[in-house]
Amino acid sequence: MLSTFFGLEIARRALNAEQAATDVTGHNIANASTPGYSRQRADLAASEPYTIPSLGSPVMAQQVGTGVTVSQIERIRDSFLDNQYREQNSLQGQYQIISQTLNEVQTIFMDPSANGLNPVLDNFFNSWQELSKNAESMPIRTSLIGSAETLCATFNNISSQLKTAEDNLAATPGGPGTDLLSADVNKVNNLAAQINGLNSQILKIKTAGEQPNDLLDQRDKLLDQLSQLMNITVTRESNDGIKVTIGNNASAVLITTTASATVNAFSASATINSSNGTLNIQYKLAGAPTSISAMGGEFDGIGGVYDNIASYKQKLDTLAGALFSQINSLHQSGYTLTTSGSAGATITIGSAGGKFFIGSSSDTISVNPTLLTHPNLVAAASSNASISAIGSAGNALAIANLQYSAISTLNGATLDGFYQSIVTGIGSDTQRNSQLTANQQTLVDQVNNLRQSVSGVNMDEEMTNLIQYQHGYQAAARLVTVLDGMLDTLINKMG
Amino acid sequence: MRITNQMTAAIVLNDLNNCMEQLQNTQLKLSSGHNINQPSDDPAGTARVMAFDSNLSANGQYQRNINDATGWLNTTDQALANIGSALQRVRTLTVEGANATLSGTDRQALAQEVDQLINNVVDNANASYGDRYILGGNHTGGRPFSVTNDANGEPQTVAYSGDQGQLNYEISRNVTIQINVNANSSTAGSISVSNMCQDLINIRDHLKNSDTNSLSGTDLSNLDNDMNNLLSARASVGARLNRLSLSLGQAQTAKLNLTSSKADIYDVDIARAITDFNMQQNAYQGALNVAARIIQPSLVDFLK
């Protein structure tokens, strides 16, 4: 025989359960637009059935159901999809950094417009042609030196902007700390600290037997952000704890919850190879003696694109060096004039020409300062010119013809051709990386959509559930009314 | 597949963004007028455009060089023509002076005219283009020929202070042309102004001395020789002027070809770009329309 108020208990449990389910639905609706939110579901299960005891047998043929209970509030999340997302996101982070930086770098070169190095180089050689037609004219010499100064200034400018782009990516230790590498290392440590904080809370809640759903959502969001910076592998540990390792190196542990929630400090130090200007970054975790490789994510992006820029800079230096040595060697085999043509002074052939350029790399190349004030020292005359042969312009013509000679230090390319291939190289690199980035973005979006499909909130679904729970609540309330009536008959109207 | 609100929003935003990106690219091309606004738009095309630019710049320089050479050679031609006229006049005087019926005083008058003509020849041999002397070889700074007169002001010698140097202009890649004439060459068949003037001085002396035998003999033949050499020099100048004119025409044609080839790659086909722009704009508006219809309705609208 069941107790008198047994039915009321069932109704009470139904009301509670429907109300809890409605609250969960309300929580879902409220967070429909929250990024990183996983929908929750109140799992309703029939509560423990009640066996009616009797003298004859301990177990009756029937067990009476005792109503409904919310067994747990489940968080709908697919951790496999999360791992996939983080993998693709790492690649995305890497490509994005490369693509963004290369787009900035290619605007430095300003070709094929009228402002690039190409027309400046052409103008420089045209000035030598003009000099070859009128070797003793001081205005033409001054104009030649002017176009040479423009050429050097353009080289210096491109070189310094490339250096700025490099410095923005990664600075050697002792730098101002405004570079991307330092910023990303700080981000990593920041995120790791936050995740660690969440970990310790989650462990506490889980050991108390509760379900820390929203904290888990926050942690997953932080892990997504971390995955953009580098390759991480997330393994689950007991009590919803996680271990985060970097790359595919199982001993590079950033965060763990094995004994308690711990986080290891992450650092990176950059050195530049003096031979070719490429970057060497040492990544270290506190407590792990060896440095980490295959970082992935933005870190690998930084290293990769820095090396790209270093190679462009090297090629520019090679070009400047070829210009420096070829023109200087021809210039020093020609002859200068003696005076600057001040009124009344006679101009005659002078001595052998000195250096035309000083500084042989793209950031140091400049016109010999004595030429700026003494344009007569431009060696236009051939070496066999007699003292009054001021019209001799064989050397000027020879220098002008350098424009189309194959130069051995440029692997047989002309000066023009070599520069054009530098710009084309940058263009292809940028185009290729933009394509990679766009493709990768599609992949990332696809996985994200799959995640959303599993964990996202669908308003229609929530509305439908809401109606279902509402009806359930109404029916349970009706049940209370009916039971109330029955009890009323029993108590007030019997006897 | 289960569709959620965030998914719909994300997909719609992504597609609208793609439409916008295409629109922006077309708009950039239209406003700049160029197909290639940065090297990554078309790396191979960039290389060719830059090569065309270099060639066009060189072509312009060659045309300037050809024009300068033409000016110089025209001046040279004029100077040589003037010298030729003077020599022609001297010849007339020589023939006249060789006539035995003339008196000594008549021949004196002729001799005086020959003096003036000698000065005229030297003046023309000292012609300049701009402020540079054209017949001195590489000695362009000072007058190449100078006359030494005696106490009576009569020319006695004409000296040359220039050299045999060449002035070469480049009129096309690795093609140079000598633009000057060596006016005092000792090679057989070339003009030598100092020797020419020596012949004229001899004629004058013979006129003064009434040496009709020399006048009608060696003087005339020397003069004829000089005039022939002068004609050869003028012919060479004329030939060079013709060649320059041909080269100029070729350079101009080459420039047209280069410009049009570059435009094929570099310049935007406006008609096509505007058509693309309209198409993309339509696509964008269609996407906006559909987006508006997908995002709004949900079950909430229909529940009482």
Short mmCIF file of N, CA, C and O in Angstrom, two decimals, chain A residues 32-34 39 106 111-112 118 122 126 129-130 133-134 136 386 388-392 401 404 416 420 424 427-428 431 445 449 452-454 456-461 464 467, chain B residues 1-7 11 14 38-41 43 47 49-51 53-54 57-58 61 64-65 68 132 138-141 163 167 169-170 173 176 266 298-300 303:
data_model
loop_
_atom_site.label_atom_id
_atom_site.label_comp_id
_atom_site.label_asym_id
_atom_site.label_seq_id
_atom_site.Cartn_x
_atom_site.Cartn_y
_atom_site.Cartn_z
N ALA A 32 22.09 32.38 -26.69
CA ALA A 32 22.09 31.95 -28.09
C ALA A 32 23.18 32.63 -28.90
O ALA A 32 23.73 32.06 -29.82
N SER A 33 23.49 33.89 -28.56
CA SER A 33 24.51 34.60 -29.35
C SER A 33 25.86 34.64 -28.68
O SER A 33 26.77 35.28 -29.18
N THR A 34 26.00 34.00 -27.53
CA THR A 34 27.29 34.05 -26.84
C THR A 34 28.31 33.23 -27.61
O THR A 34 28.08 32.05 -27.85
N ARG A 39 25.28 24.47 -25.93
CA ARG A 39 23.93 24.38 -25.37
C ARG A 39 23.89 23.31 -24.29
O ARG A 39 24.64 22.32 -24.33
N GLN A 106 55.01 43.93 -49.73
CA GLN A 106 55.00 44.23 -51.16
C GLN A 106 54.62 45.67 -51.45
O GLN A 106 54.99 46.21 -52.48
N ASP A 111 56.39 48.95 -56.89
CA ASP A 111 56.44 48.68 -58.32
C ASP A 111 55.23 47.85 -58.67
O ASP A 111 54.74 47.10 -57.83
N PRO A 112 54.65 47.89 -59.85
CA PRO A 112 55.16 48.54 -61.05
C PRO A 112 54.66 49.96 -61.28
O PRO A 112 54.37 50.33 -62.38
N ASN A 118 62.43 50.63 -60.06
CA ASN A 118 62.68 50.35 -61.48
C ASN A 118 62.83 51.62 -62.31
O ASN A 118 63.84 51.80 -63.00
N ASP A 122 66.25 53.20 -64.13
CA ASP A 122 66.29 53.56 -65.55
C ASP A 122 66.74 55.00 -65.73
O ASP A 122 67.57 55.31 -66.59
N ASN A 126 69.85 56.62 -67.83
CA ASN A 126 69.59 57.64 -68.85
C ASN A 126 70.45 58.87 -68.61
O ASN A 126 70.90 59.51 -69.55
N GLN A 129 73.64 58.41 -70.16
CA GLN A 129 73.53 58.61 -71.61
C GLN A 129 73.61 60.09 -71.93
O GLN A 129 74.29 60.48 -72.89
N GLU A 130 72.90 60.92 -71.14
CA GLU A 130 72.95 62.36 -71.39
C GLU A 130 74.38 62.87 -71.25
O GLU A 130 74.84 63.70 -72.03
N LYS A 133 76.68 62.45 -74.15
CA LYS A 133 76.52 63.34 -75.30
C LYS A 133 77.14 64.70 -75.05
O LYS A 133 77.32 65.48 -75.97
N ASN A 134 77.43 65.02 -73.79
CA ASN A 134 77.91 66.37 -73.48
C ASN A 134 78.74 66.27 -72.21
O ASN A 134 78.30 66.66 -71.16
N GLU A 136 81.37 67.65 -70.92
CA GLU A 136 81.94 68.72 -70.10
C GLU A 136 80.89 69.63 -69.49
O GLU A 136 81.22 70.58 -68.81
N SER A 386 93.49 63.06 -74.15
CA SER A 386 94.57 64.03 -73.95
C SER A 386 94.05 65.21 -73.14
O SER A 386 92.86 65.32 -72.89
N SER A 388 93.32 68.34 -73.40
CA SER A 388 92.21 69.25 -73.73
C SER A 388 91.00 68.53 -74.31
O SER A 388 90.05 69.18 -74.73
N ALA A 389 91.04 67.23 -74.33
CA ALA A 389 89.94 66.48 -74.96
C ALA A 389 88.76 66.39 -74.00
O ALA A 389 88.34 65.30 -73.62
N ILE A 390 88.20 67.56 -73.63
CA ILE A 390 87.18 67.53 -72.60
C ILE A 390 85.86 66.95 -73.09
O ILE A 390 84.96 66.68 -72.32
N GLY A 391 85.73 66.79 -74.42
CA GLY A 391 84.50 66.22 -74.93
C GLY A 391 84.50 64.71 -74.88
O GLY A 391 83.50 64.06 -75.19
N SER A 392 85.62 64.11 -74.46
CA SER A 392 85.72 62.65 -74.45
C SER A 392 84.70 62.07 -73.47
O SER A 392 84.66 62.46 -72.31
N ASN A 401 76.11 51.71 -70.61
CA ASN A 401 75.86 50.39 -71.18
C ASN A 401 75.84 49.28 -70.13
O ASN A 401 75.49 48.15 -70.44
N TYR A 404 72.57 47.00 -69.56
CA TYR A 404 72.17 45.78 -70.26
C TYR A 404 73.25 44.72 -70.27
O TYR A 404 73.15 43.76 -71.02
N ASP A 416 68.64 45.57 -64.15
CA ASP A 416 67.18 45.69 -64.27
C ASP A 416 66.50 44.35 -64.04
O ASP A 416 65.55 44.22 -63.28
N GLN A 420 63.78 43.16 -61.23
CA GLN A 420 62.44 42.73 -61.61
C GLN A 420 62.14 41.35 -61.04
O GLN A 420 61.02 41.07 -60.61
N THR A 424 59.01 40.26 -58.67
CA THR A 424 58.14 39.17 -59.08
C THR A 424 58.10 38.08 -58.03
O THR A 424 57.05 37.51 -57.74
N GLY A 427 55.86 39.10 -55.32
CA GLY A 427 54.48 39.00 -55.78
C GLY A 427 53.97 37.58 -55.74
O GLY A 427 52.87 37.31 -55.25
N SER A 428 54.79 36.62 -56.25
CA SER A 428 54.31 35.23 -56.24
C SER A 428 54.18 34.70 -54.83
O SER A 428 53.21 33.99 -54.52
N GLN A 431 51.01 36.11 -53.42
CA GLN A 431 49.81 35.54 -54.03
C GLN A 431 49.57 34.14 -53.50
O GLN A 431 48.44 33.78 -53.12
N ASP A 445 36.33 27.57 -41.15
CA ASP A 445 34.90 27.88 -41.06
C ASP A 445 34.06 26.63 -41.09
O ASP A 445 33.06 26.50 -40.38
N ASN A 449 31.54 25.41 -38.26
CA ASN A 449 30.13 25.19 -38.49
C ASN A 449 29.67 23.84 -37.95
O ASN A 449 28.58 23.71 -37.39
N GLN A 452 29.34 24.21 -34.35
CA GLN A 452 28.13 24.96 -34.06
C GLN A 452 26.90 24.08 -34.23
O GLN A 452 25.93 24.18 -33.47
N SER A 453 26.97 23.24 -35.26
CA SER A 453 25.82 22.37 -35.52
C SER A 453 25.55 21.48 -34.32
O SER A 453 24.39 21.18 -34.01
N VAL A 454 26.62 21.04 -33.67
CA VAL A 454 26.43 20.17 -32.50
C VAL A 454 26.09 21.00 -31.27
O VAL A 454 25.14 20.69 -30.54
N GLY A 456 25.54 24.50 -30.97
CA GLY A 456 24.88 25.80 -31.03
C GLY A 456 23.43 25.74 -30.63
O GLY A 456 22.82 24.68 -30.55
N VAL A 457 22.89 26.91 -30.37
CA VAL A 457 21.50 27.02 -29.95
C VAL A 457 20.64 27.29 -31.16
O VAL A 457 20.90 28.21 -31.93
N ASN A 458 19.61 26.47 -31.35
CA ASN A 458 18.66 26.70 -32.43
C ASN A 458 17.39 27.23 -31.80
O ASN A 458 16.74 26.54 -31.00
N MET A 459 17.04 28.44 -32.10
CA MET A 459 15.91 29.10 -31.45
C MET A 459 14.62 28.32 -31.62
O MET A 459 13.81 28.21 -30.69
N ASP A 460 14.42 27.79 -32.81
CA ASP A 460 13.18 27.03 -33.04
C ASP A 460 13.10 25.85 -32.10
O ASP A 460 12.05 25.56 -31.51
N GLU A 461 14.24 25.14 -31.95
CA GLU A 461 14.27 23.96 -31.08
C GLU A 461 13.96 24.35 -29.65
O GLU A 461 13.18 23.67 -28.97
N THR A 464 10.33 25.10 -29.21
CA THR A 464 9.53 23.88 -29.17
C THR A 464 9.65 23.19 -27.82
O THR A 464 8.64 22.76 -27.24
N ILE A 467 7.64 24.94 -25.20
CA ILE A 467 6.21 24.60 -25.25
C ILE A 467 5.98 23.24 -24.61
O ILE A 467 5.03 23.05 -23.84
N MET B 1 21.65 18.04 -41.28
CA MET B 1 22.56 18.71 -40.36
C MET B 1 21.79 19.76 -39.59
O MET B 1 20.96 20.46 -40.14
N ARG B 2 22.09 19.83 -38.34
CA ARG B 2 21.39 20.77 -37.48
C ARG B 2 21.93 22.18 -37.74
O ARG B 2 23.14 22.41 -37.72
N ILE B 3 21.03 23.11 -37.97
CA ILE B 3 21.44 24.49 -38.25
C ILE B 3 21.13 25.34 -37.04
O ILE B 3 20.04 25.26 -36.49
N THR B 4 22.09 26.13 -36.58
CA THR B 4 21.84 26.99 -35.42
C THR B 4 21.93 28.46 -35.86
O THR B 4 22.39 28.78 -36.94
N ASN B 5 21.47 29.32 -34.97
CA ASN B 5 21.41 30.75 -35.29
C ASN B 5 22.79 31.31 -35.59
O ASN B 5 22.98 32.08 -36.53
N GLN B 6 23.78 30.93 -34.78
CA GLN B 6 25.12 31.49 -34.99
C GLN B 6 25.68 31.04 -36.31
O GLN B 6 26.38 31.78 -37.00
N MET B 7 25.36 29.78 -36.69
CA MET B 7 25.83 29.26 -37.97
C MET B 7 25.28 30.10 -39.10
O MET B 7 26.00 30.50 -40.02
N ILE B 11 27.51 32.20 -41.70
CA ILE B 11 27.56 31.90 -43.14
C ILE B 11 27.12 33.12 -43.94
O ILE B 11 27.77 33.49 -44.93
N ASN B 14 29.84 35.74 -43.95
CA ASN B 14 30.96 35.33 -44.77
C ASN B 14 30.68 35.56 -46.25
O ASN B 14 31.50 36.12 -46.98
N GLN B 38 49.25 45.77 -57.31
CA GLN B 38 50.39 45.32 -56.52
C GLN B 38 50.90 44.02 -57.14
O GLN B 38 50.15 43.35 -57.84
N PRO B 39 52.18 43.70 -56.89
CA PRO B 39 52.77 42.56 -57.60
C PRO B 39 51.98 41.26 -57.45
O PRO B 39 51.95 40.44 -58.36
N SER B 40 51.30 41.05 -56.29
CA SER B 40 50.63 39.78 -56.10
C SER B 40 49.38 39.64 -56.98
O SER B 40 48.86 38.54 -57.16
N ASP B 41 48.90 40.76 -57.55
CA ASP B 41 47.75 40.65 -58.44
C ASP B 41 48.07 39.79 -59.65
O ASP B 41 47.23 39.07 -60.15
N PRO B 43 51.90 38.21 -60.69
CA PRO B 43 53.37 38.27 -60.63
C PRO B 43 54.03 38.23 -62.00
O PRO B 43 54.92 39.02 -62.27
N ALA B 47 56.30 41.34 -63.92
CA ALA B 47 57.65 41.27 -64.50
C ALA B 47 57.63 41.87 -65.89
O ALA B 47 58.50 42.65 -66.27
N VAL B 49 55.46 43.99 -67.24
CA VAL B 49 55.19 45.43 -67.24
C VAL B 49 56.45 46.20 -66.88
O VAL B 49 56.77 47.23 -67.49
N MET B 50 57.18 45.70 -65.88
CA MET B 50 58.41 46.40 -65.49
C MET B 50 59.43 46.38 -66.62
O MET B 50 60.12 47.38 -66.87
N ALA B 51 59.51 45.25 -67.34
CA ALA B 51 60.44 45.17 -68.47
C ALA B 51 60.02 46.16 -69.55
O ALA B 51 60.86 46.86 -70.14
N ASP B 53 58.39 48.93 -69.11
CA ASP B 53 58.72 50.27 -68.62
C ASP B 53 60.18 50.60 -68.89
O ASP B 53 60.51 51.70 -69.34
N SER B 54 61.07 49.64 -68.58
CA SER B 54 62.49 49.89 -68.81
C SER B 54 62.76 50.13 -70.28
O SER B 54 63.50 51.04 -70.66
N SER B 57 61.58 53.52 -71.34
CA SER B 57 62.47 54.57 -70.86
C SER B 57 63.71 54.65 -71.75
O SER B 57 64.14 55.74 -72.16
N ALA B 58 64.28 53.50 -72.08
CA ALA B 58 65.46 53.48 -72.93
C ALA B 58 65.11 54.02 -74.32
O ALA B 58 65.87 54.79 -74.91
N GLN B 61 65.07 57.66 -74.34
CA GLN B 61 66.43 58.20 -74.31
C GLN B 61 67.07 58.11 -75.69
O GLN B 61 67.74 59.06 -76.14
N ARG B 64 65.84 60.84 -77.88
CA ARG B 64 66.50 62.11 -77.55
C ARG B 64 67.89 62.13 -78.14
O ARG B 64 68.32 63.14 -78.70
N ASN B 65 68.62 61.01 -78.02
CA ASN B 65 69.98 60.95 -78.55
C ASN B 65 69.97 61.17 -80.05
O ASN B 65 70.82 61.88 -80.59
N ASP B 68 69.42 64.82 -80.82
CA ASP B 68 70.63 65.62 -80.56
C ASP B 68 71.67 65.39 -81.65
O ASP B 68 72.33 66.33 -82.12
N ARG B 132 79.68 74.21 -77.83
CA ARG B 132 80.73 73.23 -78.08
C ARG B 132 81.15 73.30 -79.54
O ARG B 132 80.32 73.41 -80.42
N ASN B 138 87.64 65.65 -79.85
CA ASN B 138 87.23 65.71 -78.46
C ASN B 138 87.58 67.05 -77.78
O ASN B 138 87.30 67.25 -76.62
N HIS B 139 88.24 67.94 -78.50
CA HIS B 139 88.58 69.25 -77.95
C HIS B 139 87.43 70.20 -78.21
O HIS B 139 87.51 71.07 -79.07
N THR B 140 86.35 70.01 -77.45
CA THR B 140 85.15 70.78 -77.74
C THR B 140 85.14 72.10 -77.02
O THR B 140 84.24 72.90 -77.21
N GLY B 141 86.13 72.35 -76.16
CA GLY B 141 86.06 73.54 -75.33
C GLY B 141 86.59 74.80 -76.00
O GLY B 141 86.15 75.89 -75.71
N ASP B 163 91.92 67.32 -81.79
CA ASP B 163 92.48 65.96 -81.94
C ASP B 163 91.62 65.16 -82.91
O ASP B 163 90.71 65.69 -83.53
N LEU B 167 83.24 61.46 -81.31
CA LEU B 167 82.13 61.67 -80.39
C LEU B 167 81.04 60.69 -80.81
O LEU B 167 80.53 60.78 -81.92
N TYR B 169 77.38 58.75 -80.13
CA TYR B 169 76.10 58.72 -79.42
C TYR B 169 75.48 57.35 -79.63
O TYR B 169 75.61 56.75 -80.70
N GLU B 170 74.78 56.85 -78.61
CA GLU B 170 74.12 55.56 -78.75
C GLU B 170 72.69 55.80 -79.23
O GLU B 170 71.93 56.53 -78.60
N ARG B 173 70.11 49.94 -78.76
CA ARG B 173 70.93 49.18 -77.83
C ARG B 173 72.20 48.68 -78.50
O ARG B 173 72.15 47.99 -79.51
N THR B 176 76.16 52.46 -81.78
CA THR B 176 76.58 53.86 -81.66
C THR B 176 76.87 54.40 -83.04
O THR B 176 77.13 53.65 -83.98
N TYR B 266 48.60 45.91 -68.60
CA TYR B 266 48.55 46.78 -67.43
C TYR B 266 47.27 47.58 -67.33
O TYR B 266 46.78 47.83 -66.23
N SER B 298 11.74 33.22 -36.96
CA SER B 298 11.95 32.04 -36.13
C SER B 298 10.59 31.66 -35.58
O SER B 298 9.60 32.34 -35.81
N LEU B 299 10.60 30.58 -34.84
CA LEU B 299 9.34 30.06 -34.36
C LEU B 299 8.64 31.06 -33.45
O LEU B 299 7.41 31.07 -33.33
N VAL B 300 9.44 31.94 -32.82
CA VAL B 300 8.89 32.91 -31.88
C VAL B 300 7.81 33.76 -32.54
O VAL B 300 6.80 34.08 -31.93
N LEU B 303 4.42 31.80 -32.51
CA LEU B 303 3.78 31.32 -31.30
C LEU B 303 3.00 32.45 -30.69
O LEU B 303 3.43 33.59 -30.63
#
